[in-house]
Coordinates of C-alpha atoms and ligand atoms in Angstrom, one line a residue:
M1 CA -43.7 -214.1 0.8
C2 CA -43.5 -217.6 1.0
G3 CA -46.5 -219.3 1.6
I4 CA -47.5 -222.5 3.4
I5 CA -50.3 -224.7 2.9
G6 CA -50.8 -228.5 4.6
Y7 CA -53.7 -230.4 4.2
L8 CA -54.7 -234.2 6.2
G9 CA -58.2 -235.5 5.8
P10 CA -60.9 -237.1 3.3
R11 CA -60.4 -235.0 0.4
N12 CA -57.8 -235.0 -2.4
A13 CA -54.7 -233.2 -0.6
T14 CA -52.9 -232.1 -4.1
S15 CA -56.1 -230.3 -5.5
I16 CA -56.7 -228.4 -2.3
I17 CA -53.0 -227.7 -1.7
L18 CA -52.6 -226.3 -5.1
N19 CA -55.9 -224.2 -4.8
G20 CA -54.3 -223.0 -1.3
L21 CA -51.2 -222.0 -2.9
R22 CA -53.3 -220.1 -5.7
R23 CA -55.0 -218.2 -2.8
L24 CA -51.4 -216.9 -1.6
E25 CA -50.2 -216.0 -5.2
Y26 CA -50.4 -212.4 -4.8
R27 CA -47.8 -212.4 -2.0
G28 CA -45.9 -213.1 -4.6
Y29 CA -43.2 -216.1 -4.9
D30 CA -40.6 -217.4 -7.6
S31 CA -40.8 -221.0 -7.3
A32 CA -43.3 -224.0 -5.8
G33 CA -43.8 -227.2 -4.5
I34 CA -45.7 -230.0 -3.4
A35 CA -45.2 -233.3 -1.3
I36 CA -48.0 -235.8 -1.0
L37 CA -47.9 -238.9 0.7
S38 CA -48.7 -241.9 -1.3
N39 CA -48.9 -245.7 -0.7
D40 CA -45.2 -246.1 -1.6
G41 CA -44.2 -242.8 0.0
I42 CA -43.6 -239.2 -0.1
H43 CA -43.8 -237.6 -3.6
V44 CA -42.1 -234.1 -4.2
T45 CA -42.9 -232.2 -7.5
R46 CA -41.2 -228.6 -7.4
A47 CA -41.2 -226.1 -10.4
V48 CA -39.5 -222.7 -10.7
G49 CA -41.8 -219.9 -11.7
K50 CA -45.6 -219.6 -11.8
L51 CA -47.9 -222.3 -10.0
S52 CA -49.0 -223.0 -13.8
N53 CA -45.4 -224.8 -13.6
L54 CA -46.0 -227.0 -11.0
E55 CA -49.4 -228.1 -12.4
S56 CA -48.2 -228.7 -15.8
R57 CA -45.4 -230.7 -14.0
L58 CA -48.0 -232.5 -11.9
Q59 CA -50.4 -233.1 -14.8
Q60 CA -47.6 -234.7 -16.7
G61 CA -46.8 -237.3 -13.6
G62 CA -44.5 -234.7 -12.0
D63 CA -41.8 -236.8 -10.0
S64 CA -44.6 -238.7 -8.7
P65 CA -48.7 -239.7 -9.3
P66 CA -50.3 -236.2 -9.3
F67 CA -52.9 -237.3 -6.8
A68 CA -52.7 -238.8 -3.5
T69 CA -53.3 -242.8 -3.7
R70 CA -53.2 -244.0 -0.4
D71 CA -55.5 -246.5 0.4
A72 CA -56.1 -244.6 3.9
P73 CA -59.1 -242.8 4.8
H74 CA -57.2 -239.7 4.7
S75 CA -54.6 -237.9 2.3
M76 CA -52.1 -235.7 2.9
G77 CA -49.6 -233.3 1.7
I78 CA -47.8 -230.0 2.1
G79 CA -47.0 -227.1 -0.4
H80 CA -45.0 -224.0 -0.8
T81 CA -44.5 -220.9 -2.6
R82 CA -41.0 -219.8 -2.1
W83 CA -39.1 -216.3 -2.5
A84 CA -35.6 -217.3 -2.5
T85 CA -33.4 -216.0 0.7
H86 CA -30.6 -219.1 1.0
G87 CA -29.6 -219.8 -2.5
G88 CA -31.0 -218.9 -6.1
V89 CA -34.3 -219.6 -7.5
T90 CA -33.8 -223.3 -8.9
E91 CA -35.8 -226.4 -8.7
H92 CA -33.5 -227.9 -6.2
N93 CA -33.5 -225.1 -3.8
A94 CA -37.7 -225.3 -4.0
H95 CA -39.3 -226.5 -1.4
P96 CA -40.4 -228.8 0.1
H97 CA -37.2 -230.5 1.4
L98 CA -36.4 -234.0 2.0
N99 CA -34.1 -236.4 4.5
D100 CA -31.6 -238.2 2.4
A101 CA -34.2 -241.3 2.3
G102 CA -36.9 -239.1 1.5
T103 CA -39.3 -240.1 4.2
I104 CA -39.5 -236.7 6.1
A105 CA -40.9 -233.7 4.1
V106 CA -40.2 -230.3 5.3
I107 CA -41.5 -226.4 4.3
Q108 CA -40.4 -223.3 6.0
N109 CA -40.6 -219.4 6.1
G110 CA -38.2 -217.5 7.6
I111 CA -34.3 -217.4 8.1
I112 CA -32.5 -220.0 10.3
E113 CA -30.1 -217.9 11.9
N114 CA -27.6 -221.1 12.9
F115 CA -27.8 -223.1 9.8
I116 CA -24.3 -222.4 9.1
E117 CA -23.7 -224.2 12.3
L118 CA -26.3 -226.8 11.9
K119 CA -25.2 -227.6 8.4
G120 CA -21.6 -228.1 9.6
E121 CA -22.8 -230.4 12.4
L122 CA -24.8 -232.6 10.0
Q123 CA -22.3 -233.0 7.3
A124 CA -19.8 -233.8 9.8
E125 CA -22.2 -236.9 10.3
G126 CA -21.7 -237.4 6.3
I127 CA -25.0 -235.6 5.1
R128 CA -24.9 -234.4 2.0
F129 CA -26.8 -231.7 1.0
R130 CA -28.9 -231.4 -2.3
S131 CA -30.0 -227.8 -1.9
E132 CA -28.1 -224.1 -0.9
T133 CA -31.0 -223.6 1.5
D134 CA -31.3 -223.3 5.1
T135 CA -34.6 -225.2 5.4
E136 CA -32.8 -228.6 4.4
V137 CA -31.4 -228.9 7.7
I138 CA -34.8 -229.6 9.2
P139 CA -35.3 -232.7 7.0
H140 CA -31.8 -234.1 8.2
L141 CA -32.0 -233.1 11.9
V142 CA -35.3 -234.9 12.2
D143 CA -34.0 -238.0 10.4
L144 CA -30.8 -237.8 12.5
Y145 CA -33.0 -238.1 15.7
M146 CA -35.4 -240.4 14.5
K147 CA -32.2 -242.9 13.5
A148 CA -31.2 -242.1 17.2
G149 CA -34.5 -244.1 18.2
M150 CA -36.9 -241.3 18.4
P151 CA -40.3 -241.5 17.3
F152 CA -41.4 -238.6 14.6
V153 CA -42.9 -236.1 16.9
R154 CA -40.3 -236.4 19.6
A155 CA -37.6 -236.2 16.5
A156 CA -39.4 -233.1 15.3
F157 CA -39.7 -231.1 18.6
A158 CA -36.1 -231.8 19.1
A159 CA -35.2 -230.4 15.5
I160 CA -37.4 -227.3 16.1
V161 CA -35.8 -226.6 19.5
R162 CA -32.7 -225.9 17.8
L163 CA -33.7 -223.4 15.3
Q164 CA -32.7 -220.0 15.9
G165 CA -34.4 -217.0 14.2
S166 CA -38.0 -216.3 13.3
N167 CA -39.4 -219.4 11.3
A168 CA -42.7 -221.1 10.4
V169 CA -42.3 -224.8 10.2
V170 CA -44.5 -227.8 8.8
M171 CA -43.3 -231.3 8.3
M172 CA -44.8 -234.4 7.7
S173 CA -43.1 -238.1 8.0
A174 CA -44.2 -241.4 5.7
Q175 CA -43.6 -243.3 8.8
E176 CA -46.4 -241.3 10.9
P177 CA -48.9 -240.7 7.9
D178 CA -51.6 -239.3 10.0
K179 CA -49.6 -236.4 11.3
L180 CA -48.8 -233.1 10.2
I181 CA -46.4 -231.0 12.5
A182 CA -46.5 -227.2 12.4
A183 CA -44.3 -224.7 14.6
R184 CA -44.1 -221.3 15.0
L185 CA -40.8 -219.7 16.3
G186 CA -40.9 -215.6 16.4
N187 CA -43.2 -213.9 14.3
A188 CA -41.3 -214.2 10.8
G189 CA -44.1 -216.5 9.8
G190 CA -47.6 -217.1 11.0
I191 CA -49.4 -220.3 11.1
V192 CA -53.1 -220.8 11.1
I193 CA -54.7 -223.9 11.3
G194 CA -58.3 -224.7 10.4
I195 CA -60.2 -227.3 11.6
N196 CA -63.4 -229.4 10.1
P197 CA -64.8 -232.3 11.8
D198 CA -63.0 -234.9 9.7
E199 CA -60.2 -232.6 8.2
T200 CA -57.4 -230.1 9.0
F201 CA -55.5 -227.6 7.2
V202 CA -52.6 -225.6 7.8
A203 CA -51.7 -222.2 6.4
S204 CA -49.4 -219.0 6.5
D205 CA -52.1 -217.1 5.7
I206 CA -55.8 -217.2 6.3
P207 CA -57.2 -216.7 2.6
G208 CA -54.8 -219.9 1.7
I209 CA -57.7 -222.2 3.9
L210 CA -60.7 -219.9 3.6
D211 CA -62.5 -221.6 1.0
Y212 CA -62.9 -224.8 3.1
T213 CA -63.0 -223.7 6.7
R214 CA -63.5 -220.6 8.9
N215 CA -63.0 -222.4 12.1
V216 CA -59.0 -221.7 13.1
I217 CA -56.5 -221.6 15.6
F218 CA -53.5 -219.6 15.5
L219 CA -50.0 -220.4 16.5
E220 CA -48.2 -218.0 19.0
D221 CA -44.4 -217.9 19.1
G222 CA -42.7 -221.1 20.7
E223 CA -45.9 -223.3 19.8
V224 CA -45.6 -226.6 18.2
A225 CA -49.1 -228.2 16.8
I226 CA -49.6 -231.9 15.9
A227 CA -52.5 -231.9 13.7
Q228 CA -54.6 -235.0 12.9
A229 CA -57.3 -235.2 10.7
G230 CA -60.1 -233.0 12.5
R231 CA -58.2 -232.4 15.9
V232 CA -55.2 -230.6 17.0
S233 CA -53.1 -230.8 20.2
V234 CA -50.8 -227.9 20.8
Y235 CA -47.7 -227.6 22.9
R236 CA -45.2 -225.1 23.9
L237 CA -41.3 -226.0 23.0
D238 CA -40.9 -227.4 26.7
G239 CA -43.6 -230.2 25.9
A240 CA -46.4 -228.6 28.0
P241 CA -49.7 -228.6 26.6
V242 CA -51.4 -225.2 25.2
S243 CA -55.2 -224.6 25.3
K244 CA -56.0 -223.0 22.2
Q245 CA -59.1 -220.4 21.7
R246 CA -60.8 -221.3 18.3
H247 CA -61.8 -218.2 16.4
V248 CA -64.8 -218.2 13.5
I249 CA -63.4 -216.1 10.9
A250 CA -66.2 -213.8 9.3
W251 CA -67.3 -213.9 5.7
D252 CA -66.5 -210.6 4.6
P253 CA -63.2 -210.2 3.1
V254 CA -62.1 -207.5 4.9
S255 CA -62.2 -209.3 8.6
A256 CA -60.6 -212.4 6.5
E257 CA -57.7 -210.2 5.9
K258 CA -57.5 -208.7 9.2
G259 CA -57.5 -212.5 11.0
E260 CA -57.1 -212.7 14.5
Y261 CA -56.4 -208.6 14.8
R262 CA -58.5 -206.0 15.5
H263 CA -57.1 -203.5 13.2
F264 CA -54.8 -203.4 10.1
M265 CA -52.2 -201.2 11.8
Q266 CA -52.2 -204.0 14.5
K267 CA -51.9 -206.7 12.2
E268 CA -49.1 -205.0 10.3
I269 CA -47.2 -203.9 13.0
F270 CA -47.0 -207.8 14.2
E271 CA -46.0 -208.6 10.5
Q272 CA -43.0 -206.9 10.7
A273 CA -40.5 -209.7 11.3
R274 CA -41.9 -211.3 8.1
A275 CA -42.0 -208.3 6.2
V276 CA -38.3 -207.8 7.0
T277 CA -37.6 -211.3 6.3
D278 CA -39.0 -210.3 2.9
T279 CA -37.2 -207.7 2.5
L280 CA -33.9 -209.4 3.1
R281 CA -34.7 -212.7 1.1
G282 CA -32.1 -213.1 -1.9
R283 CA -30.3 -209.6 -1.1
V284 CA -27.7 -211.0 1.3
N285 CA -25.7 -214.1 0.9
F286 CA -25.5 -214.7 4.7
E287 CA -22.5 -217.2 4.4
T288 CA -20.1 -214.4 3.0
G289 CA -22.1 -211.7 3.8
E290 CA -22.0 -209.9 -0.2
V291 CA -25.3 -207.9 -0.8
T292 CA -26.9 -207.8 -4.2
L293 CA -29.7 -205.2 -5.2
E294 CA -30.3 -206.4 -8.7
S295 CA -32.3 -203.2 -9.3
L296 CA -29.5 -201.1 -8.5
E297 CA -26.8 -203.0 -9.4
A298 CA -26.1 -200.9 -12.7
G299 CA -25.8 -197.9 -10.8
V300 CA -23.6 -199.3 -8.0
K301 CA -21.2 -201.3 -10.2
N302 CA -20.3 -198.5 -13.1
A303 CA -17.5 -196.3 -11.6
E304 CA -18.8 -193.1 -13.0
K305 CA -22.4 -193.7 -11.5
F306 CA -21.1 -194.6 -8.0
P307 CA -22.7 -191.5 -6.4
A308 CA -20.5 -189.0 -4.8
R309 CA -23.4 -187.9 -2.9
I310 CA -27.0 -188.6 -2.3
H311 CA -30.2 -186.2 -1.7
T312 CA -32.9 -188.0 0.3
V313 CA -36.2 -186.7 -0.5
A314 CA -39.5 -188.1 1.6
C315 CA -42.4 -186.8 3.8
G316 CA -43.6 -188.1 7.0
T317 CA -42.6 -191.3 8.1
S318 CA -40.6 -191.9 4.9
K319 CA -38.5 -189.1 5.8
H320 CA -37.7 -190.2 9.2
A321 CA -36.7 -193.5 7.8
G322 CA -34.1 -191.3 5.3
L323 CA -32.8 -189.8 8.4
I324 CA -31.8 -193.0 9.5
G325 CA -30.5 -194.1 6.4
K326 CA -28.5 -191.2 6.6
F327 CA -26.4 -192.5 9.5
L328 CA -26.3 -195.9 8.2
I329 CA -24.7 -194.8 4.3
E330 CA -22.4 -191.9 6.0
R331 CA -21.3 -194.6 8.6
I332 CA -20.7 -197.6 6.7
A333 CA -20.4 -196.2 2.9
R334 CA -18.8 -192.8 4.0
V335 CA -21.2 -191.3 1.2
P336 CA -22.6 -187.9 2.4
V337 CA -26.2 -187.7 2.4
E338 CA -28.2 -185.1 2.8
V339 CA -32.1 -185.4 3.6
D340 CA -35.0 -183.1 3.0
Y341 CA -38.9 -183.2 2.9
G342 CA -40.4 -183.7 -0.8
S343 CA -42.1 -180.2 -0.3
E344 CA -39.1 -178.2 0.8
Y345 CA -36.7 -179.7 -1.8
R346 CA -38.9 -179.0 -4.7
Y347 CA -38.7 -175.1 -4.0
R348 CA -35.2 -174.6 -2.8
D349 CA -33.3 -174.6 -5.9
P350 CA -31.2 -177.5 -4.7
L351 CA -27.6 -177.8 -5.9
I352 CA -27.6 -180.7 -8.1
E353 CA -23.8 -181.5 -9.3
P354 CA -22.4 -184.4 -11.0
G355 CA -22.1 -187.4 -9.1
L356 CA -25.6 -186.7 -7.0
A357 CA -28.2 -189.5 -6.5
V358 CA -31.6 -188.4 -5.7
L359 CA -33.2 -191.0 -3.4
G360 CA -37.0 -190.8 -2.9
I361 CA -38.4 -192.7 0.0
T362 CA -42.3 -193.4 -0.7
Q363 CA -44.3 -196.4 0.5
S364 CA -47.2 -195.3 -1.8
G365 CA -44.8 -194.4 -4.7
E366 CA -47.3 -191.4 -5.4
T367 CA -46.9 -188.8 -2.7
A368 CA -46.9 -185.4 -4.8
D369 CA -44.1 -183.7 -2.7
T370 CA -41.6 -186.5 -2.9
L371 CA -42.5 -187.2 -6.9
A372 CA -41.8 -183.6 -7.3
A373 CA -38.7 -183.4 -5.8
M374 CA -37.5 -186.5 -7.8
S375 CA -38.5 -185.0 -10.7
I376 CA -36.3 -181.9 -10.2
G377 CA -33.1 -184.7 -9.7
K378 CA -34.0 -186.1 -12.9
A379 CA -34.6 -182.7 -14.9
R380 CA -31.3 -181.6 -13.8
G381 CA -29.2 -184.6 -14.9
A382 CA -28.8 -186.3 -11.5
Q383 CA -29.5 -190.3 -11.4
V384 CA -32.8 -190.8 -9.3
W385 CA -33.4 -193.9 -6.8
A386 CA -36.5 -194.9 -5.3
I387 CA -37.0 -196.9 -2.0
V388 CA -40.9 -198.0 -2.4
N389 CA -43.5 -200.2 -1.7
A390 CA -46.1 -200.2 -4.5
I391 CA -45.3 -201.9 -7.2
G392 CA -45.6 -199.8 -10.2
S393 CA -46.1 -196.6 -8.6
Q394 CA -45.1 -193.4 -10.2
A395 CA -41.9 -193.0 -8.0
E396 CA -40.9 -196.4 -9.3
R397 CA -41.5 -195.6 -13.0
M398 CA -39.5 -192.2 -12.7
A399 CA -36.8 -193.9 -10.9
T400 CA -33.6 -195.4 -12.8
G401 CA -32.7 -197.8 -9.9
V402 CA -35.3 -199.3 -7.3
I403 CA -35.2 -200.9 -4.2
H404 CA -38.7 -202.5 -3.2
M405 CA -39.5 -202.3 0.3
R406 CA -41.2 -205.8 0.0
A407 CA -43.6 -204.9 3.1
G408 CA -46.6 -206.2 1.5
P409 CA -50.1 -204.4 1.5
E410 CA -49.9 -201.9 4.1
I411 CA -53.6 -201.0 4.6
G412 CA -53.3 -198.7 7.8
V413 CA -53.0 -195.4 7.2
C414 CA -50.0 -195.0 9.7
S415 CA -46.7 -196.3 7.9
T416 CA -45.4 -199.2 10.4
K417 CA -44.0 -201.7 8.5
T418 CA -43.2 -199.9 5.3
F419 CA -41.3 -197.8 7.7
L420 CA -38.9 -201.0 9.1
T421 CA -38.5 -202.2 5.5
S422 CA -37.2 -198.8 4.2
I423 CA -34.7 -198.5 7.2
V424 CA -33.5 -202.2 6.1
D425 CA -33.6 -201.3 2.5
Q426 CA -31.2 -198.4 3.3
Y427 CA -29.0 -200.7 5.4
L428 CA -28.4 -202.8 2.4
L429 CA -27.8 -199.8 0.1
A430 CA -25.0 -198.8 2.8
C431 CA -23.4 -202.6 2.6
A432 CA -23.8 -202.7 -0.9
L433 CA -22.1 -199.1 -1.8
A434 CA -19.1 -200.1 0.9
Q435 CA -18.7 -203.3 -0.5
R436 CA -18.2 -202.0 -4.0
A437 CA -16.3 -199.0 -2.9
N438 CA -14.3 -201.6 -0.3
V439 CA -14.8 -199.2 2.2
Q440 CA -13.7 -200.3 5.5
T441 CA -14.1 -197.4 7.9
F442 CA -16.0 -199.0 11.0
E443 CA -14.4 -198.9 14.1
R444 CA -15.6 -202.1 15.5
S445 CA -13.2 -205.1 14.6
N446 CA -14.4 -207.7 12.2
A447 CA -17.5 -204.9 11.3
D448 CA -16.8 -204.8 7.6
P449 CA -19.4 -204.4 5.4
F450 CA -19.8 -208.2 5.0
S451 CA -20.2 -208.8 8.6
L452 CA -22.6 -205.9 9.2
A453 CA -24.8 -207.4 6.2
R454 CA -24.5 -210.8 8.1
D455 CA -25.9 -209.1 11.3
L456 CA -29.2 -208.8 9.3
A457 CA -29.5 -212.5 9.7
H458 CA -30.7 -212.1 13.4
L459 CA -32.7 -208.9 12.5
P460 CA -36.1 -210.9 12.1
G461 CA -35.8 -212.9 15.3
L462 CA -35.1 -209.6 17.0
I463 CA -38.2 -207.8 15.8
G464 CA -40.2 -210.9 16.9
Q465 CA -38.8 -210.9 20.5
T466 CA -39.6 -207.2 20.4
L467 CA -43.3 -208.0 19.5
K468 CA -43.5 -210.2 22.3
P469 CA -46.9 -209.9 24.6
D470 CA -45.9 -207.3 26.9
P471 CA -48.4 -205.6 29.7
I472 CA -46.5 -202.3 29.8
Y473 CA -48.1 -200.9 26.7
E474 CA -51.5 -201.2 28.2
V475 CA -50.4 -199.7 31.6
L476 CA -48.9 -196.9 30.0
A477 CA -52.3 -196.4 27.8
N478 CA -54.4 -196.7 31.2
Y479 CA -52.2 -194.2 33.1
F480 CA -51.6 -191.4 30.2
H481 CA -54.1 -191.5 27.3
D482 CA -55.5 -188.3 29.2
R483 CA -52.6 -186.3 28.7
R484 CA -52.7 -183.8 26.1
H485 CA -48.9 -183.4 25.7
F486 CA -45.8 -185.7 24.9
L487 CA -42.2 -185.3 24.8
F488 CA -40.1 -187.9 22.8
L489 CA -36.2 -187.6 23.2
G490 CA -33.4 -189.6 21.1
R491 CA -29.8 -189.4 20.2
G492 CA -27.6 -190.4 17.4
I493 CA -28.9 -192.9 15.3
N494 CA -32.1 -193.2 17.4
Y495 CA -32.9 -189.4 17.1
P496 CA -35.5 -190.1 14.2
I497 CA -37.0 -192.6 16.2
A498 CA -38.2 -189.9 18.6
L499 CA -39.6 -187.9 15.7
E500 CA -41.3 -191.2 14.3
G501 CA -42.7 -192.0 17.8
A502 CA -44.1 -188.5 18.1
L503 CA -45.7 -188.6 14.3
K504 CA -47.3 -192.2 15.4
L505 CA -48.8 -190.6 18.5
K506 CA -50.0 -187.4 17.3
E507 CA -51.0 -188.8 14.0
I508 CA -53.7 -191.7 15.4
S509 CA -54.5 -191.0 18.8
Y510 CA -54.7 -186.8 18.3
I511 CA -52.3 -186.2 21.4
H512 CA -49.9 -183.5 20.8
A513 CA -46.2 -184.8 20.8
E514 CA -43.0 -183.0 19.9
G515 CA -39.9 -185.3 19.0
Y516 CA -36.7 -183.8 19.7
P517 CA -32.7 -184.7 19.5
A518 CA -32.1 -184.9 22.9
G519 CA -29.1 -182.8 23.4
E520 CA -31.3 -180.0 22.2
M521 CA -33.6 -180.3 25.2
K522 CA -31.7 -177.7 27.3
H523 CA -32.1 -174.8 24.4
G524 CA -36.1 -174.8 24.6
P525 CA -38.1 -178.1 25.4
I526 CA -36.8 -178.2 28.7
A527 CA -39.2 -175.2 29.7
L528 CA -42.2 -177.3 29.2
I529 CA -41.2 -180.2 31.4
D530 CA -43.0 -180.4 35.0
E531 CA -44.7 -183.5 36.7
T532 CA -47.6 -183.6 34.5
M533 CA -45.4 -184.3 31.3
P534 CA -44.8 -187.8 29.9
V535 CA -41.0 -187.9 28.2
I536 CA -40.3 -190.8 26.2
C537 CA -36.6 -191.4 25.5
V538 CA -34.8 -193.6 23.5
A539 CA -31.8 -195.1 25.7
V540 CA -30.6 -198.1 24.5
Q541 CA -26.8 -199.1 25.3
D542 CA -25.3 -197.9 22.3
G543 CA -22.5 -195.2 21.7
V544 CA -24.6 -192.2 23.3
Y545 CA -26.3 -194.1 26.2
E546 CA -24.5 -192.0 29.0
K547 CA -25.6 -188.9 27.2
M548 CA -29.0 -190.2 27.2
I549 CA -28.8 -191.0 30.9
S550 CA -27.8 -187.5 31.6
Q551 CA -30.9 -186.2 29.7
I552 CA -33.1 -188.5 31.3
E553 CA -31.6 -187.1 35.0
Q554 CA -32.5 -183.7 33.7
V555 CA -36.1 -184.6 33.1
K556 CA -36.5 -186.3 36.5
A557 CA -34.6 -183.1 38.4
R558 CA -37.6 -181.1 36.9
G559 CA -40.2 -183.6 37.9
G560 CA -40.8 -185.0 34.7
I561 CA -42.5 -188.7 34.0
V562 CA -39.7 -190.8 32.1
I563 CA -40.8 -193.7 30.2
A564 CA -37.3 -195.4 28.6
I565 CA -37.0 -197.8 25.7
A566 CA -33.8 -199.7 27.0
T567 CA -31.9 -202.7 26.3
E568 CA -33.5 -205.7 28.0
G569 CA -31.1 -206.3 31.3
D570 CA -30.3 -202.8 31.7
G571 CA -31.0 -202.9 35.7
F572 CA -29.3 -199.5 35.8
I573 CA -31.7 -197.6 33.8
R574 CA -34.7 -199.0 36.0
Q575 CA -33.4 -197.0 38.9
K576 CA -33.8 -193.8 36.4
A577 CA -36.8 -194.0 34.6
D578 CA -40.7 -194.3 36.1
Y579 CA -41.3 -196.8 33.4
V580 CA -39.1 -199.4 31.3
I581 CA -40.1 -200.9 27.9
N582 CA -37.4 -203.0 27.0
V583 CA -35.9 -204.1 23.6
P584 CA -33.3 -206.7 22.8
A585 CA -29.7 -206.1 22.7
A586 CA -28.7 -205.6 19.1
P587 CA -25.6 -204.3 16.8
E588 CA -25.9 -200.4 17.2
L589 CA -26.9 -199.8 13.6
L590 CA -30.1 -202.2 13.7
T591 CA -31.2 -200.9 16.8
P592 CA -33.8 -198.2 15.3
V593 CA -35.5 -201.1 13.8
L594 CA -36.0 -202.3 17.1
T595 CA -36.9 -199.4 19.1
A596 CA -39.6 -197.9 16.4
I597 CA -41.8 -200.9 17.5
P598 CA -42.3 -199.8 21.3
M599 CA -43.6 -196.6 19.8
Q600 CA -45.7 -198.3 17.1
R601 CA -47.0 -200.2 20.1
L602 CA -47.6 -197.2 22.4
A603 CA -49.3 -195.3 20.2
Y604 CA -51.8 -198.0 18.7
E605 CA -52.8 -198.8 22.7
M606 CA -53.2 -195.4 23.4
A607 CA -55.3 -194.4 20.0
V608 CA -57.4 -198.0 21.0
R609 CA -57.9 -196.6 24.5
L610 CA -59.0 -193.0 23.6
G611 CA -61.6 -195.1 21.0
C612 CA -60.0 -193.3 17.8
D613 CA -60.3 -194.8 14.3
V614 CA -56.9 -196.2 14.4
D615 CA -57.0 -197.5 10.8
Q616 CA -58.0 -194.1 9.2
P617 CA -57.4 -191.4 11.3
R618 CA -59.1 -187.9 10.6
N619 CA -58.3 -185.9 8.0
L620 CA -55.5 -188.4 6.9
A621 CA -55.0 -190.7 3.6
K622 CA -52.7 -193.5 2.8
S623 CA -51.5 -191.7 -0.5
V624 CA -51.0 -187.7 -0.4
T625 CA -51.1 -187.3 -4.1
V626 CA -51.7 -183.5 -3.7
E627 CA -49.5 -180.9 -2.8
Ligands
M6R1 O1 -46.6 -193.1 0.8 P1 -44.9 -192.3 1.3 O2 -44.4 -193.2 2.4 O3 -44.4 -191.1 0.4 O4 -45.9 -191.1 2.1 C1 -45.5 -190.2 3.1 C2 -46.5 -189.5 4.5 O5 -47.3 -189.3 4.1 C3 -46.5 -190.9 5.3 O6 -45.5 -191.6 5.7 C4 -47.3 -190.1 6.5 O7 -46.7 -189.8 7.3 C5 -48.0 -191.3 7.3 N1 -49.2 -191.6 7.5 C6 -47.0 -191.6 8.9 O8 -47.9 -192.5 9.3

């Protein structure tokens, strides 16, 4: 996960920024850089690898004097730890990035979805790019607007407004040496601003500034801050001022980590755009659509190792992710996939034949049943792969090929961001397999595995839209928290989302919930429906939309209460359902990543309304290491 730090105040900016970056090291990175404003302009030093490399470069003089030397009452700088997304791990791709004259420095987290278009536009103006990153379009855009006569702040706004996707951006200009500008677009990257009487700090995460201040504000989606030493003004993208509430972060490390959130689960739900950005980084070339999964390459490239079929083994939420993966891998790569509970697979004497890959999905990497199922595959000669979040876990050590979820630490017992990232991992796997095998199977024109992979560039932005504040969750929790039974229905690729929705609800709010493929309703569950039964239907505009509408009509005909998860702008479903939760329109195969989010948000609101222990529900553990 990329880290961002900025400082403006009387202390030494270089040492504050380096310390902040060190505090964010635990999130992982592959290169780092710093820009400091000195008397003679902005000096940037960057280095690949550990922060110690950057520090030694600075001690040797780097590309600039190591410490701020301005004769101003304050010193200013920005620093960044990068996980590569666009462009390889090289010094010239590390942040900060500059305009041609080196007067504007920018750091960024996220994916700029329209960077190819912006880059083309800037190249047409004769601008030469020095990196392969998407970030570099920002300083050039700001520069272009400043050359057209705009002052820095206006030019920065004009550039920020043009960025599509979920991004966090911080920039400074040598021409206005008393201002840092920070923006949050969507939810891929947070921005926290710490304010002391005579100094201001900017960071992607609270630990980065906690050594210096506890008084913070958090930027929301679509907000831009103009930070000066000791004060900050916040505006919406249209220029309207926003009055921000200040928060005081408690001294204990747990509250510090929770930041503005009440529970870890809530925090983890809202950091999913960022988690998915991390899952994607460096794995998709968004210009060509090529997918590279280094840790699986040997298995995928080698013809004899290309799997003839896959057995996915997992438990709980990870099993539901596996069911979605079955759709993805079969649709995109045409490799047959069977999905089983770890606890069943281990005792069913599975048919393990040559060409089989056993894929374990587990966020903890320590689930006893999943490990046992994987070891059966291994003992019988299958290649064993793992999709795993916990680095160094047993599942990772047992597997010959690993795809990390890169969700970051998940503290809440209820899996949220590891669910989304494990779906995305399987989408990547499906594209990688299809690209190696040259499979062109998808019906849509132009929707080959390369363009399917390019679709992923929009995913963090779509997740960000799905996470927008929406009063519907509180409304539903208020109306329905006292119901004892819920039914969840979905179909096609969204059928496992019905299973996951039911699991989320029962796990943290202790309400009984059943998830069903919608077409199965008539074979039994329909008998449960009466005017007291809330039925949550995933009915986005996909290939089975009409089928879902007819299920909704059947529920309504029996007096049931329908809560539909539907595509934004779908006016028709509003006439059919009692309540509608919107998700943005998306390519069909990406819809489960979005429809999962309302399930999580609804379960969370219900559990909070019921006063349940959201992060540590009764009888459950984060890693189930026993049979
Ligand atoms: O660590 P794992 O992904 O292997 O865990 C599997 C299940 O125990 C887990 O998904 C469980 O169902 C979660 N608490 C669901 O939120």
